Amino acid sequence: MADRMLQFVRLDQRNPEKRDAALRRADFGEIYGEFEPAAAAAQASRCSQCGVPFCQVHCPLNNNIPDWLKLTAEGRLEEAYEVSSATNTFPEICGRICPQDRLCEGNCVIEKGFGAVTIGSVEKYITDTAWERGWVKAPKPRRELGRSVGIIGAGPGGLAAAERLRVRGYDVHVYDRHDRVGGLMIYGIPNFKLEKEVVTRRWKQFEEGGIRFHLDTAVGRDLGFAELRARHDAVLIATGVYKAREMAAPGIGLAGIVPALAFLTASNRAGLGERVPELESGELSAAGRHVVVVGGGDTAMDCVRTAVRQGAASVTCLYRRDRANMPGSMREVYHAEEEGVRFEWLGAPEAFLGSQGAEGGRVRAVLAQRMHLGLPDATGRQQVAPIPDSRFELRADLVIMALGFDPEDLPAAFGEAALTVTRWGTLKVDHRTMMTALPGVFAAGDIVRGASLVVWAIRDGRDAAEQMHLWIQAQAAGQADARPMAVAAE
Ligand code: FAD
Ligand code: SF4
Ligand code: SF4
């Protein structure tokens, strides 16, 4: 069958059909269609089956990519699904939203010269087909262990751990302050990147497998952390990071300047069929407005593209570095440009001007200044500095601030001072055991890494589940004290 592979010399790289930008602007549907079976097999057959597959090395889950590509090329899709789902809890989600250009595909050996194998699209195709054909099964154990775990946070980190632990036979309880399961996959990431049905069908299946969700339950507010610990043999904290970074500038308190996540959550809630008063009142709506989004990461890209779909009069992204130095995925910038977003590179806000001067009324413009890139700092990143006398104004009656996220003060929120944090406020864990300073309390995902990616949260959740299992088993065998703790070092 090897002759089916190595087709990259003959076949061009192709992703599934991308909807025309004019159509995309008018709705919140995903922008890519699905591969036809023959096209998926053909694209998978472009893989050269490398002895050392760099795609796999650079996938945070170390997915066995060459094997599932080969199986897809051979039309053995059920086996491809088995291989792909062995290392990934949500392959159809990663296939849609991983920044493949920085991970697997960006490191594919045929990327230069021929164009990478379309790994993400094939991964999505395999699992979407598995769902259609009923191959995706609820996580059910062979036998119950009679022990329970509590997981705080129903985002990808918490869910990945929940699935692993349930399959092992634990009684799994997931607590979340929101009314739906999925974390940022539901309330942060917009529908045009990840349709919500893709997440909710997993939720329903997890329930079918016996995982118990306690929604609208904020730990530290509705349920004490100590009480939660007392209920379970071990606890996982997977609460993500939500505190929006702020900037100090004249006029920052004007009406019409809103945080990115509030804007995106309102839009996602409306997409889920809810009435959202802040959208109806216009407070969080871009419709008819001149919108400026400040920031250059993936959250900023999601905001500009959401604003376009809400019918903004104009959408500008203001970012202080240039295109080559922005943190967001290039692919997202390209999509945004196609959809009509204007980019003001090398520009930073200096002040926000209101309808009644800098201190009053609604924002009417952003006063920005030009920046230039200087020498790299200690981290290797080029520093930015303002260019004198380079001010310019951008018309804006909605400004969305997308400057990134920090963790909230979790020890305070949970009333647990022994829960130690790093200087960035992320939870300190022993990176071998993923245990915090508290015995039996583990942590995973953004709350440990800082704002990161879904695929890393999945990896952490799976690893934490394994460590929790080992710890509970060791406790049962009376060996708990044999495990060293090393959380003191950052
Ligand atoms: P989260 O997904 O944040 O889930 C944490 C959960 O914990 C939430 O449901 C929250 O309600 C709950 N919680 C918090 N505190 C409590 C408490 N006290 N009690 C009970 N529950 C609590 N990543 C990608 O890979 N690709 C993308 O395209 C992408 N786009 C993004 C777009 C936006 C706008 C944002 C903000 C992020 C994006 N990310 C993307 C990053 C990705 O969403 C996160 O890295 C990932 O969701 C982190 O997973 P997590 O499980 O650690 O936390
Ligand atoms: Fe690539 Fe992400 Fe899939 Fe890994 S999980 S193969 S990085 S798309
Ligand atoms: Fe195939 Fe590219 Fe991975 Fe090599 S690096 S195994 S060509 S997908």
Coordinates of C-alpha atoms and ligand atoms in Angstrom, one line a residue:
M1 CA 0.0 0.0 0.0
A2 CA 3.0 2.2 0.3
D3 CA 2.5 3.2 -3.4
R4 CA -0.6 5.1 -2.3
M5 CA 1.5 7.5 -0.3
L6 CA 4.1 10.1 -1.2
Q7 CA 1.7 11.7 -3.7
F8 CA 2.8 15.2 -2.8
V9 CA 4.9 15.3 -6.0
R10 CA 1.8 14.7 -8.1
L11 CA -1.1 16.3 -6.0
D12 CA -1.4 19.9 -5.0
Q13 CA -2.3 20.8 -1.4
R14 CA -6.0 21.4 -1.1
N15 CA -8.2 22.1 1.9
P16 CA -11.9 21.6 1.8
E17 CA -13.9 24.3 0.0
K18 CA -13.8 27.7 1.8
R19 CA -17.0 29.7 1.5
D20 CA -16.8 33.0 -0.3
A21 CA -15.9 36.0 1.9
A22 CA -19.1 37.8 1.0
L23 CA -21.2 34.8 2.1
R24 CA -19.2 34.4 5.3
R25 CA -19.7 38.0 6.3
A26 CA -23.5 37.4 6.4
D27 CA -23.6 34.5 8.9
F28 CA -21.8 32.8 11.7
G29 CA -21.5 29.4 10.1
E30 CA -18.0 27.7 9.8
I31 CA -16.1 28.9 6.9
Y32 CA -14.8 25.5 5.6
G33 CA -16.9 22.8 4.1
E34 CA -16.1 19.1 4.6
F35 CA -13.8 16.9 2.4
E36 CA -15.4 14.5 -0.1
P37 CA -14.1 11.0 0.8
A38 CA -12.0 10.9 -2.4
A39 CA -10.5 14.3 -1.7
A40 CA -9.7 13.3 1.9
A41 CA -8.0 10.1 0.8
A42 CA -6.0 12.0 -1.9
Q43 CA -4.8 14.7 0.5
A44 CA -3.8 12.1 3.1
S45 CA -1.9 10.2 0.4
R46 CA 0.4 13.3 0.0
C47 CA 2.2 12.3 3.2
S48 CA 5.7 10.9 2.7
Q49 CA 5.5 8.7 5.9
C50 CA 8.6 10.3 7.4
G51 CA 10.8 8.0 9.6
V52 CA 11.0 10.9 12.1
P53 CA 7.7 12.7 11.7
F54 CA 8.2 16.3 12.7
C55 CA 4.4 16.8 12.4
Q56 CA 4.0 14.4 15.3
V57 CA 6.9 15.9 17.3
H58 CA 5.3 19.3 17.1
C59 CA 1.7 18.2 17.9
P60 CA 1.2 18.8 21.7
L61 CA -0.6 15.5 21.8
N62 CA 2.0 13.6 19.8
N63 CA -0.7 12.3 17.6
N64 CA 0.2 9.4 15.5
I65 CA -0.3 11.5 12.3
P66 CA 1.5 9.4 9.7
D67 CA -0.5 6.3 10.7
W68 CA -4.0 7.9 10.5
L69 CA -3.0 9.6 7.2
K70 CA -2.1 6.3 5.7
L71 CA -5.3 4.6 7.0
T72 CA -7.3 7.4 5.5
A73 CA -5.5 7.2 2.2
E74 CA -6.4 3.5 2.2
G75 CA -10.1 4.2 3.0
R76 CA -9.8 2.4 6.4
L77 CA -11.6 5.2 8.2
E78 CA -12.8 3.4 11.3
E79 CA -9.2 2.3 12.1
A80 CA -8.0 5.9 11.3
Y81 CA -10.5 7.1 13.9
E82 CA -9.3 4.6 16.5
V83 CA -5.7 5.7 16.1
S84 CA -6.6 9.4 16.1
S85 CA -8.9 9.2 19.1
A86 CA -6.4 7.1 21.1
T87 CA -4.3 10.2 21.8
N88 CA -6.9 13.0 21.4
T89 CA -10.1 13.5 23.3
F90 CA -11.5 16.0 20.8
P91 CA -9.8 15.4 17.4
E92 CA -12.7 17.1 15.5
I93 CA -12.2 20.2 17.6
C94 CA -8.4 20.3 17.2
G95 CA -8.8 19.7 13.5
R96 CA -10.9 22.9 13.3
I97 CA -9.2 25.3 15.7
C98 CA -5.5 24.3 16.3
P99 CA -3.2 26.9 14.8
Q100 CA -1.8 24.1 12.5
D101 CA 0.5 26.6 10.8
R102 CA 2.5 26.9 14.0
L103 CA 2.2 23.2 15.1
C104 CA 1.8 20.1 13.0
E105 CA 1.5 21.5 9.5
G106 CA 4.1 24.2 10.1
N107 CA 6.6 21.4 10.7
C108 CA 5.6 19.0 8.0
V109 CA 8.7 18.3 5.9
I110 CA 7.0 18.9 2.6
E111 CA 5.7 22.3 3.7
K112 CA 8.5 24.1 2.0
G113 CA 8.2 23.6 -1.8
F114 CA 5.0 21.5 -1.9
G115 CA 2.7 22.8 0.8
A116 CA 2.1 20.9 4.0
V117 CA -0.2 17.9 4.2
T118 CA -3.6 19.2 5.3
I119 CA -3.4 17.4 8.6
G120 CA -6.0 19.4 10.5
S121 CA -8.7 19.0 7.8
V122 CA -8.1 15.3 7.5
E123 CA -8.3 14.9 11.3
K124 CA -11.6 16.8 11.3
Y125 CA -12.9 14.7 8.5
I126 CA -12.0 11.4 10.2
T127 CA -13.9 12.3 13.4
D128 CA -16.8 14.0 11.7
T129 CA -17.2 10.8 9.7
A130 CA -16.9 8.8 12.9
W131 CA -19.8 10.8 14.4
E132 CA -21.9 10.3 11.3
R133 CA -21.4 6.6 11.3
G134 CA -21.9 6.1 15.1
W135 CA -18.3 5.1 15.9
V136 CA -17.9 7.7 18.7
K137 CA -18.9 6.0 21.9
A138 CA -19.8 7.4 25.3
P139 CA -16.9 7.0 27.8
K140 CA -18.1 4.0 29.9
P141 CA -15.9 2.0 32.2
R142 CA -15.7 -1.8 32.3
R143 CA -16.1 -1.7 36.1
E144 CA -16.7 1.0 38.7
L145 CA -13.9 1.7 41.1
G146 CA -16.1 3.1 43.9
R147 CA -14.0 6.3 44.2
S148 CA -14.8 9.8 43.1
V149 CA -13.0 12.8 41.6
G150 CA -14.1 16.4 41.5
I151 CA -13.1 18.6 38.5
I152 CA -13.5 22.4 38.7
G153 CA -14.0 23.7 35.2
A154 CA -15.8 22.2 32.2
G155 CA -13.4 23.6 29.6
P156 CA -11.2 21.3 27.4
G157 CA -8.7 20.7 30.2
G158 CA -11.4 19.6 32.7
L159 CA -13.3 17.6 30.1
A160 CA -10.3 15.7 28.8
A161 CA -9.5 14.6 32.4
A162 CA -13.1 13.7 33.1
E163 CA -13.2 11.4 30.1
R164 CA -10.0 9.6 31.0
L165 CA -11.0 9.2 34.6
R166 CA -14.5 8.0 33.8
V167 CA -13.2 5.3 31.4
R168 CA -11.0 4.1 34.3
G169 CA -14.1 3.7 36.4
Y170 CA -14.1 6.8 38.6
D171 CA -17.3 8.5 39.7
V172 CA -16.6 11.9 38.0
H173 CA -18.2 15.1 39.0
V174 CA -17.5 18.3 37.0
Y175 CA -18.4 21.7 38.5
D176 CA -18.7 24.8 36.4
R177 CA -20.0 28.3 37.1
H178 CA -21.5 28.5 33.6
D179 CA -24.8 27.1 32.5
R180 CA -23.2 25.1 29.6
V181 CA -20.3 22.7 29.3
G182 CA -17.3 23.6 27.1
G183 CA -15.6 26.6 28.7
L184 CA -14.0 29.0 26.2
M185 CA -15.0 26.5 23.4
I186 CA -18.6 27.6 24.0
Y187 CA -18.4 31.2 25.3
G188 CA -15.1 32.5 23.8
I189 CA -14.4 30.9 20.4
P190 CA -16.9 32.1 17.8
N191 CA -19.2 29.8 15.9
F192 CA -17.5 30.5 12.5
K193 CA -14.4 28.7 13.9
L194 CA -16.1 26.1 15.9
E195 CA -19.9 25.4 15.6
K196 CA -21.4 24.9 19.1
E197 CA -23.1 21.7 18.1
V198 CA -19.6 20.1 17.8
V199 CA -19.1 20.8 21.5
T200 CA -22.6 20.1 22.8
R201 CA -22.8 16.6 21.2
R202 CA -19.7 15.7 23.3
W203 CA -21.3 17.1 26.4
K204 CA -24.4 14.9 25.8
Q205 CA -22.2 11.9 25.3
F206 CA -20.2 12.5 28.4
E207 CA -23.5 12.6 30.4
E208 CA -24.5 9.4 28.7
G209 CA -21.2 7.9 29.9
G210 CA -22.1 8.8 33.5
I211 CA -20.0 12.0 34.0
R212 CA -22.0 14.2 36.3
F213 CA -22.1 17.9 35.6
H214 CA -22.9 20.5 38.3
L215 CA -23.6 23.6 36.3
D216 CA -24.2 27.2 37.6
T217 CA -21.9 26.2 40.5
A218 CA -19.0 28.6 41.1
V219 CA -16.6 27.0 43.5
G220 CA -15.6 29.6 46.1
R221 CA -19.0 31.2 45.8
D222 CA -21.8 28.6 45.6
L223 CA -19.7 25.7 46.9
G224 CA -16.7 25.9 49.3
F225 CA -13.4 24.6 48.0
A226 CA -12.8 22.7 51.3
E227 CA -16.3 21.1 51.1
L228 CA -15.5 20.0 47.5
R229 CA -12.2 18.5 48.6
A230 CA -14.0 16.6 51.4
R231 CA -16.5 15.1 48.9
H232 CA -13.8 13.6 46.6
D233 CA -10.7 11.4 46.7
A234 CA -8.9 13.9 44.4
V235 CA -9.7 17.2 42.9
L236 CA -8.6 18.9 39.6
I237 CA -8.5 22.6 39.1
A238 CA -9.0 23.6 35.5
T239 CA -10.6 27.0 35.8
G240 CA -8.8 28.8 32.9
V241 CA -7.7 32.5 32.9
Y242 CA -10.3 35.2 32.6
K243 CA -9.0 38.5 34.1
A244 CA -8.8 40.9 31.1
R245 CA -5.5 42.8 30.9
E246 CA -6.1 46.5 31.0
M247 CA -4.3 49.7 29.9
A248 CA -4.1 53.1 31.4
A249 CA -4.9 55.9 29.0
P250 CA -6.9 59.1 29.0
G251 CA -10.6 58.3 28.2
I252 CA -10.3 54.6 29.0
G253 CA -13.6 54.7 31.0
L254 CA -15.7 56.1 28.2
A255 CA -18.9 54.4 27.2
G256 CA -18.4 52.2 24.2
I257 CA -15.0 50.8 25.3
V258 CA -15.7 47.1 26.1
P259 CA -13.6 44.0 27.0
A260 CA -13.2 41.4 24.3
L261 CA -14.6 38.4 26.2
A262 CA -17.8 40.3 27.1
F263 CA -18.3 41.1 23.4
L264 CA -17.6 37.5 22.2
T265 CA -19.7 35.9 25.0
A266 CA -22.7 38.1 24.2
S267 CA -22.4 37.1 20.5
N268 CA -22.0 33.4 21.3
R269 CA -25.0 33.5 23.7
A270 CA -27.1 35.1 20.9
G271 CA -25.9 32.4 18.5
L272 CA -27.1 29.8 21.0
G273 CA -30.6 31.3 20.8
E274 CA -30.6 33.3 24.0
R275 CA -31.9 36.8 24.5
V276 CA -28.9 39.0 25.3
P277 CA -30.0 42.4 26.7
E278 CA -26.5 44.0 26.1
L279 CA -26.9 43.1 22.4
E280 CA -30.4 44.4 22.2
S281 CA -29.5 47.7 23.9
G282 CA -26.5 48.0 21.6
E283 CA -24.0 48.1 24.5
L284 CA -22.1 45.1 23.1
S285 CA -23.2 45.2 19.5
A286 CA -21.1 46.3 16.6
A287 CA -24.1 46.7 14.2
G288 CA -23.8 49.9 12.2
R289 CA -20.7 51.0 14.2
H290 CA -17.2 52.0 13.4
V291 CA -15.3 49.4 15.4
V292 CA -11.6 49.5 16.5
V293 CA -10.2 46.3 18.1
V294 CA -7.0 46.9 20.1
G295 CA -4.6 43.9 20.1
G296 CA -3.1 41.4 17.8
G297 CA -3.8 37.9 19.2
D298 CA -6.3 35.3 18.2
T299 CA -8.9 36.9 20.5
A300 CA -8.5 40.2 18.6
M301 CA -9.0 38.3 15.3
D302 CA -12.2 36.7 16.7
C303 CA -13.5 40.1 17.7
V304 CA -12.8 41.8 14.3
R305 CA -14.5 38.9 12.5
T306 CA -17.5 38.9 14.8
A307 CA -17.9 42.6 14.4
V308 CA -17.9 42.2 10.6
R309 CA -20.7 39.5 10.9
Q310 CA -22.7 41.8 13.2
G311 CA -22.9 44.4 10.4
A312 CA -20.3 46.9 11.6
A313 CA -19.9 50.0 9.4
S314 CA -16.1 49.5 9.5
V315 CA -13.7 47.3 11.4
T316 CA -10.1 48.2 12.1
C317 CA -7.5 46.2 14.1
L318 CA -4.9 48.4 15.8
Y319 CA -1.8 46.6 16.8
R320 CA 1.5 48.0 18.0
R321 CA 3.8 45.6 16.2
D322 CA 3.8 44.5 12.5
R323 CA 2.3 41.6 10.7
A324 CA 5.3 39.4 11.1
N325 CA 5.5 40.0 14.9
M326 CA 1.8 39.5 15.8
P327 CA 1.0 36.7 18.2
G328 CA -2.1 35.6 16.4
S329 CA -2.3 32.9 13.7
M330 CA -1.4 34.2 10.1
R331 CA -4.3 32.2 8.8
E332 CA -6.8 34.1 10.9
V333 CA -5.3 37.4 9.7
Y334 CA -5.7 36.3 6.2
H335 CA -9.4 35.3 6.8
A336 CA -10.0 38.7 8.5
E337 CA -8.5 40.6 5.6
E338 CA -10.6 38.6 3.1
E339 CA -13.7 39.5 5.1
G340 CA -12.9 43.3 4.9
V341 CA -11.0 44.0 8.1
R342 CA -8.5 46.8 7.9
F343 CA -5.2 46.4 9.8
E344 CA -3.3 49.4 11.3
W345 CA 0.0 47.8 12.0
L346 CA 2.6 49.6 14.2
G347 CA 0.0 51.7 15.9
A348 CA -0.8 52.0 19.6
P349 CA -3.6 53.9 21.4
E350 CA -2.5 57.0 23.2
A351 CA -6.0 58.2 24.3
F352 CA -9.7 57.6 23.7
L353 CA -11.7 60.7 22.6
G354 CA -15.3 61.1 23.8
S355 CA -18.2 62.9 22.4
Q356 CA -17.9 65.3 25.4
G357 CA -14.1 65.5 25.5
A358 CA -11.7 62.9 26.9
E359 CA -13.7 62.4 30.1
G360 CA -17.3 62.2 29.1
G361 CA -19.9 60.7 26.8
R362 CA -19.4 57.9 24.3
V363 CA -16.1 57.1 22.6
R364 CA -15.9 58.8 19.1
A365 CA -12.2 58.2 18.1
V366 CA -9.0 56.5 19.1
L367 CA -6.0 58.8 19.2
A368 CA -3.1 56.6 18.2
Q369 CA 0.6 56.9 17.5
R370 CA 2.9 55.2 15.2
M371 CA 5.4 52.8 16.7
H372 CA 8.7 51.4 15.4
L373 CA 10.4 48.1 16.2
G374 CA 13.7 48.3 17.9
L375 CA 16.3 45.8 19.1
P376 CA 15.3 42.5 20.6
D377 CA 14.9 42.3 24.4
A378 CA 16.1 39.5 26.7
T379 CA 13.2 37.2 25.3
G380 CA 14.4 37.8 21.8
R381 CA 11.3 39.8 20.9
Q382 CA 11.8 43.2 19.2
Q383 CA 10.9 46.1 21.5
V384 CA 8.4 48.7 20.3
A385 CA 8.8 52.5 20.8
P386 CA 6.6 55.4 19.7
I387 CA 7.7 57.6 16.8
P388 CA 7.6 61.3 17.9
D389 CA 4.9 63.5 16.3
S390 CA 3.2 60.6 14.6
R391 CA -0.3 60.9 16.1
F392 CA -3.4 59.9 14.0
E393 CA -7.1 59.5 14.7
L394 CA -9.2 56.5 14.0
R395 CA -13.0 57.0 14.0
A396 CA -14.6 54.6 16.5
D397 CA -17.9 54.4 18.3
L398 CA -17.1 50.9 19.6
V399 CA -13.6 50.0 20.9
I400 CA -12.9 46.4 21.9
M401 CA -9.9 45.8 24.1
A402 CA -8.2 42.5 23.4
L403 CA -5.0 42.7 25.3
G404 CA -4.9 39.2 26.8
F405 CA -5.9 37.5 30.0
D406 CA -4.4 36.9 33.4
P407 CA -5.5 34.4 36.1
E408 CA -7.7 35.7 38.9
D409 CA -6.5 35.4 42.5
L410 CA -7.4 31.8 42.9
P411 CA -6.1 31.3 46.5
A412 CA -8.3 34.2 47.6
A413 CA -11.3 33.1 45.5
F414 CA -11.1 29.6 47.0
G415 CA -10.2 30.8 50.5
E416 CA -7.1 28.5 50.4
A417 CA -3.9 30.3 51.0
A418 CA -1.9 27.1 50.8
L419 CA -2.6 27.0 47.1
T420 CA 0.6 28.6 45.9
V421 CA 0.9 30.6 42.7
T422 CA 3.7 31.8 40.4
R423 CA 4.7 35.4 39.9
W424 CA 2.2 35.5 37.0
G425 CA -0.6 34.3 39.2
T426 CA -0.8 30.8 37.6
L427 CA -1.1 27.8 39.9
K428 CA 2.2 26.2 40.9
V429 CA 2.3 22.5 40.3
D430 CA 4.9 19.8 40.4
H431 CA 5.4 19.3 36.7
R432 CA 6.0 15.6 37.1
T433 CA 2.8 14.9 39.1
M434 CA 0.7 18.0 38.2
M435 CA -0.2 18.2 41.9
T436 CA -0.4 21.6 43.6
A437 CA 1.0 22.3 47.0
L438 CA -2.2 20.7 48.4
P439 CA -2.1 16.8 48.6
G440 CA -4.7 15.3 46.2
V441 CA -5.3 18.7 44.4
F442 CA -4.1 18.8 40.8
A443 CA -4.3 21.5 38.2
A444 CA -4.3 21.6 34.4
G445 CA -4.8 23.9 31.4
D446 CA -4.6 27.7 31.2
I447 CA -4.7 28.1 35.0
V448 CA -1.2 26.5 35.0
R449 CA 0.2 27.6 31.6
G450 CA -1.4 31.0 31.3
A451 CA -3.6 31.7 28.2
S452 CA -2.7 29.0 25.8
L453 CA -4.5 26.6 23.4
V454 CA -7.2 24.0 23.5
V455 CA -4.8 21.3 22.4
W456 CA -2.5 22.0 25.3
A457 CA -5.4 22.0 27.8
I458 CA -6.4 18.6 26.4
R459 CA -2.9 17.3 26.8
D460 CA -2.7 18.6 30.4
G461 CA -6.1 17.2 31.3
R462 CA -5.1 13.8 30.0
D463 CA -1.8 13.9 31.8
A464 CA -3.4 15.1 35.1
A465 CA -6.0 12.3 34.9
E466 CA -3.2 9.7 34.8
Q467 CA -1.5 11.4 37.7
M468 CA -4.7 11.6 39.7
H469 CA -5.3 7.9 39.1
L470 CA -1.7 7.0 40.3
W471 CA -2.1 9.2 43.3
I472 CA -5.5 7.7 44.4
Q473 CA -4.1 4.2 43.8
A474 CA -1.0 5.0 45.9
Q475 CA -3.2 6.4 48.6
A476 CA -5.3 3.2 48.6
A477 CA -2.1 1.2 48.9
G478 CA -0.9 3.5 51.7
Q479 CA 2.1 4.8 49.7
A480 CA 1.0 8.4 49.5
D481 CA 4.0 9.7 51.5
A482 CA 6.4 8.0 49.1
R483 CA 5.7 10.6 46.4
P484 CA 8.0 13.7 46.6
M485 CA 6.6 17.2 46.2
A486 CA 8.5 19.7 44.3
V487 CA 6.2 22.7 43.9
A488 CA 8.4 25.1 45.6
A489 CA 10.5 25.7 42.5
E490 CA 8.9 27.8 39.7
Ligands
FAD1 P1 -11.4 27.2 29.9 O1 -11.7 26.8 28.5 O2 -11.3 28.6 30.2 O3 -12.4 26.5 30.9 C1 -12.4 26.9 32.3 C2 -13.8 26.6 32.8 O4 -13.7 26.8 34.3 C3 -14.8 27.6 32.3 O5 -16.0 26.9 31.9 C4 -15.2 28.4 33.6 O6 -16.6 28.8 33.6 C5 -14.9 27.4 34.7 N1 -14.6 28.1 36.0 C6 -13.7 29.1 36.2 N2 -13.7 29.4 37.5 C7 -14.6 28.6 38.1 C8 -15.1 28.4 39.4 N3 -14.6 29.2 40.5 N4 -16.0 27.5 39.7 C9 -16.5 26.7 38.7 N5 -16.1 26.8 37.4 C10 -15.2 27.7 37.1 N6 -7.3 28.0 21.5 C11 -7.1 27.3 20.3 O7 -6.5 26.2 20.4 N7 -7.6 27.7 19.1 C12 -8.3 28.8 19.0 O8 -8.8 29.2 17.9 C13 -8.6 29.6 20.2 N8 -9.3 30.7 20.1 C14 -9.6 31.4 21.2 C15 -10.4 32.5 21.2 C16 -10.7 33.2 22.3 C17 -11.6 34.4 22.2 C18 -10.1 32.9 23.6 C19 -10.4 33.7 24.8 C20 -9.3 31.8 23.6 C21 -9.0 31.0 22.5 N9 -8.3 29.9 22.5 C22 -8.0 29.1 21.4 C23 -7.6 29.4 23.8 C24 -8.4 28.3 24.4 O9 -9.8 28.5 24.4 C25 -8.0 28.0 25.9 O10 -6.6 27.9 25.9 C26 -8.6 26.8 26.5 O11 -10.0 26.9 26.4 C27 -8.2 26.6 27.9 O12 -8.8 25.5 28.4 P2 -9.1 25.3 30.0 O13 -9.9 24.1 30.2 O14 -7.8 25.5 30.7 O15 -10.0 26.6 30.4
SF4_2 FE1 -2.3 19.2 14.4 FE2 -3.6 20.0 16.5 FE3 -4.3 17.8 15.4 FE4 -2.0 17.9 16.8 S1 -4.1 18.1 17.6 S2 -2.3 17.0 14.7 S3 -1.4 20.1 16.3 S4 -4.4 19.8 14.4
SF4_3 FE1 3.7 13.1 6.6 FE2 4.4 15.7 6.8 FE3 4.2 14.2 8.9 FE4 6.2 13.7 7.2 S1 5.9 15.6 8.4 S2 4.9 12.2 8.2 S3 5.1 14.2 5.3 S4 2.5 14.8 7.6

